[in-house]
mmCIF file of C-alpha atoms in Angstrom:
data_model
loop_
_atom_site.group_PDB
_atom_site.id
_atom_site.type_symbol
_atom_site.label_atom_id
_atom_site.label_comp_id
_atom_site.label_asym_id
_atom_site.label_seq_id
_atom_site.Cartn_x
_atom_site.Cartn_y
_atom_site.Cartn_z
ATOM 1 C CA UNK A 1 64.730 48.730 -89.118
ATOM 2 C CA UNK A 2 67.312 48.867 -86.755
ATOM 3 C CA UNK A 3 66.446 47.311 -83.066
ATOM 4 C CA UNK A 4 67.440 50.447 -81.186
ATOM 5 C CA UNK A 5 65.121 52.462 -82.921
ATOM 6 C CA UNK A 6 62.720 50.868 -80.523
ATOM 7 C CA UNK A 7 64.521 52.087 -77.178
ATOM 8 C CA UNK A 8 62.536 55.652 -77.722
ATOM 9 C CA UNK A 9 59.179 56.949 -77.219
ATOM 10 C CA UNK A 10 56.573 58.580 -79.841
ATOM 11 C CA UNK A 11 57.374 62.360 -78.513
ATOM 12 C CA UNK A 12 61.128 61.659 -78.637
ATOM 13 C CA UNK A 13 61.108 60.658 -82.390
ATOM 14 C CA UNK A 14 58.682 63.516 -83.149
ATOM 15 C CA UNK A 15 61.352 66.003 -82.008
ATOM 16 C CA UNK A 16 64.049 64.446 -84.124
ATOM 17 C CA UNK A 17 61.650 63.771 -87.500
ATOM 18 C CA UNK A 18 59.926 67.344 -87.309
ATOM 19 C CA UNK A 19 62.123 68.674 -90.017
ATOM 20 C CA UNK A 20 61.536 65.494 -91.849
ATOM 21 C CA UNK A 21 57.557 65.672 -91.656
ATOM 22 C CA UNK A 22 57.261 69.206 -92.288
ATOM 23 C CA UNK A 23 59.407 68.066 -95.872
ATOM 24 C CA UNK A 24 56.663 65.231 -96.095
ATOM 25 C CA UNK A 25 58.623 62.692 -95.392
ATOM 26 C CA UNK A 26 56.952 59.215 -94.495
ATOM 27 C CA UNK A 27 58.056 56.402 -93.066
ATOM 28 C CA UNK A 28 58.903 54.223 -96.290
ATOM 29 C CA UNK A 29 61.136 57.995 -96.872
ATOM 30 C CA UNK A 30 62.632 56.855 -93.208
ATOM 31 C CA UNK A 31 63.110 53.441 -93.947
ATOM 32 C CA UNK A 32 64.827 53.764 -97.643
ATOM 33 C CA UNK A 33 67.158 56.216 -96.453
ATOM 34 C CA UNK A 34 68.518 54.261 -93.810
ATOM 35 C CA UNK A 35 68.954 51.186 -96.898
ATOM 36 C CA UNK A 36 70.080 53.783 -98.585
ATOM 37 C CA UNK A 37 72.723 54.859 -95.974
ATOM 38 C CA UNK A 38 73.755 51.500 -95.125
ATOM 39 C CA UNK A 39 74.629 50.426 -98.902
ATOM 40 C CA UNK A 40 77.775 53.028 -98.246
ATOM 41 C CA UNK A 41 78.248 53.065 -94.439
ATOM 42 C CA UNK A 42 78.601 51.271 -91.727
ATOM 43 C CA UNK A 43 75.247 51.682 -89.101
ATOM 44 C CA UNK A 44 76.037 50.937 -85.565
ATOM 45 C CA UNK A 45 73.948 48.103 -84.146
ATOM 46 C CA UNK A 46 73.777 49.691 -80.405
ATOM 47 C CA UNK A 47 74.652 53.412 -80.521
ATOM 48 C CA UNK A 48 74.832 55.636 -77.455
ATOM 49 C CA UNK A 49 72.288 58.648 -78.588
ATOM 50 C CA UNK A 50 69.767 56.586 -80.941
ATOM 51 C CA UNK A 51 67.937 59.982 -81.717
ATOM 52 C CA UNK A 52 71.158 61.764 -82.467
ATOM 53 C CA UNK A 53 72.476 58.921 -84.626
ATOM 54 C CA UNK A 54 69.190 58.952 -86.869
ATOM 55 C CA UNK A 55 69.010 62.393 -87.007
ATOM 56 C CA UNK A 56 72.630 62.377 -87.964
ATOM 57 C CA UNK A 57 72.229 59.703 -90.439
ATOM 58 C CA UNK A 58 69.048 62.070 -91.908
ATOM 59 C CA UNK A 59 71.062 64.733 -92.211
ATOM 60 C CA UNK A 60 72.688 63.333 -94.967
ATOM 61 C CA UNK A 61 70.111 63.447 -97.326
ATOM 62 C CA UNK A 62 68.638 66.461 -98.593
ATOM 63 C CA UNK A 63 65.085 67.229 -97.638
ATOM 64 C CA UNK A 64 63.274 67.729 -100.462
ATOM 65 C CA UNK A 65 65.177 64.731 -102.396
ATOM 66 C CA UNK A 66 62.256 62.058 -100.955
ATOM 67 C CA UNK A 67 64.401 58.467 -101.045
ATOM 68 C CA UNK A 68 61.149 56.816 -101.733
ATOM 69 C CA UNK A 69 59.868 59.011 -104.271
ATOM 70 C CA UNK A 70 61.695 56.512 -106.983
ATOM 71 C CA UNK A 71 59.630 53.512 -105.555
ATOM 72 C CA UNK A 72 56.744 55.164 -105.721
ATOM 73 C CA UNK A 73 57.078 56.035 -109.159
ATOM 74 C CA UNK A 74 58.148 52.762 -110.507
ATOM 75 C CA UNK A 75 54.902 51.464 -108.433
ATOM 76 C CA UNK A 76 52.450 54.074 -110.238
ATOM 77 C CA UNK A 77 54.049 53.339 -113.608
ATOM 78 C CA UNK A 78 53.598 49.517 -113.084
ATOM 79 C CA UNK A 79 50.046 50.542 -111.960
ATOM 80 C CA UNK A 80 49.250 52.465 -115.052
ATOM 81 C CA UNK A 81 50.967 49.693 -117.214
ATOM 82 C CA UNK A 82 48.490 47.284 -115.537
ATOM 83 C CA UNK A 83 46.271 48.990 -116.363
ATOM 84 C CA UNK A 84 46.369 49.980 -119.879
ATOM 85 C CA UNK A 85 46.676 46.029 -120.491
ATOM 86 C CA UNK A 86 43.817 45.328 -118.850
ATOM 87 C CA UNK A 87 41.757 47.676 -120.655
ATOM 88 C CA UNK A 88 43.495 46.139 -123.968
ATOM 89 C CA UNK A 89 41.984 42.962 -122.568
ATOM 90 C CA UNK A 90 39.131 44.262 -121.857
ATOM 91 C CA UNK A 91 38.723 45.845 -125.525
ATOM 92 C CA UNK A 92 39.776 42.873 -127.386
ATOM 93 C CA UNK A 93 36.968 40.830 -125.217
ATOM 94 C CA UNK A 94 34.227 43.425 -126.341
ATOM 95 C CA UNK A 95 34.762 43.070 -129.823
ATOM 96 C CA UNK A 96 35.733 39.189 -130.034
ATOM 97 C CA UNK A 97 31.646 38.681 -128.020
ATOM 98 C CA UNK A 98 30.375 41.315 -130.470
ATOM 99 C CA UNK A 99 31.503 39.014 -133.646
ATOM 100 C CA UNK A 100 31.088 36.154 -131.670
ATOM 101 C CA UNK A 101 27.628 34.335 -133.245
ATOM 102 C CA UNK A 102 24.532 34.601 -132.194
ATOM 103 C CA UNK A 103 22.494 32.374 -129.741
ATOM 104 C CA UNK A 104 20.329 30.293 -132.610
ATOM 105 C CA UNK A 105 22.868 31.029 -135.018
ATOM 106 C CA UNK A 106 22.890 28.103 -137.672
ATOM 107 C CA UNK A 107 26.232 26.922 -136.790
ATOM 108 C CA UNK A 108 25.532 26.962 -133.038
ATOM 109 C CA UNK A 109 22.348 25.060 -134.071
ATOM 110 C CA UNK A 110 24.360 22.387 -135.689
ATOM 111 C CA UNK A 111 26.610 21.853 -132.782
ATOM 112 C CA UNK A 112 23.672 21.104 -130.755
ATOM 113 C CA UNK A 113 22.321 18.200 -133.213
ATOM 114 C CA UNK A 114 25.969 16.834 -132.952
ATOM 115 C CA UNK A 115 25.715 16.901 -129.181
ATOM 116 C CA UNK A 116 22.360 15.093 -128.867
ATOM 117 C CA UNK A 117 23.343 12.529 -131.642
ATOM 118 C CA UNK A 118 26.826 11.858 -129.219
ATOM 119 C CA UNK A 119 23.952 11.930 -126.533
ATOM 120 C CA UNK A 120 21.726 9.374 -127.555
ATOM 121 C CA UNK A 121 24.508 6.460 -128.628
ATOM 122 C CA UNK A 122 24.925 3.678 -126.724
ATOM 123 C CA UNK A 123 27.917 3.592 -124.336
ATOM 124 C CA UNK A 124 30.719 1.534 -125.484
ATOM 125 C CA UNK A 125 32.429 -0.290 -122.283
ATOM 126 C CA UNK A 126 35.936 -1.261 -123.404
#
């Protein structure tokens, strides 16, 4: 953001945005159209009538175009991409522990032996 957007008060920016809230506008709307503007324009570090200048550079875009409607699209279609793949994951785990064997299966029982015999050898020191 710009530094002289700071030189005005709360009520002051609430007369210029009205238009702008009543179109639901927010303030990453605010903020992309002023990227937006500045891609193709010069912005003026210190203008004379901040409110006027903002409202002027506003003006250029149409209402109920949102500039951050495309970011928040792209966000909630990474979202839902998300999280199909973690419910893939989430699928795939289910039925790899379903097949998986059981607790006392015979092979599981096996492993154990091995382990104990490993266990119970004497420790080579090299």
């Amino acid at each position: 953001m710009p530094p002289w957007i700071r030189r005005h008060g709360k009520t002051a920016w609430a007369r210029v945005l009205a238009p702008f809230v009543a179109a639901q506008w927010d303030a990453d709307d605010i903020a992309e159209a002023l990227r937006d503007y500045a891609i193709g324009h010069y912005v003026l570090s210190s203008p004379r009538n901040a409110l006027g200048y903002l409202r002027s550079i506003l003006n250029t875009f149409d209402l109920q175009d949102r500039p951050a409607a495309i970011i928040r699209a792209e966000a909630a279609a990474r979202d839902t991409e998300r999280r199909a793949k973690q419910e893939q994951l989430r699928t795939e785990w289910a039925a790899r522990n379903a097949s998986a064997a059981g607790e006392n299966s015979p092979g599981r029982q096996a492993a154990r032996q091995v382990i104990e015999e490993i266990k119970r050898r004497p420790k080579r020191w090299r």
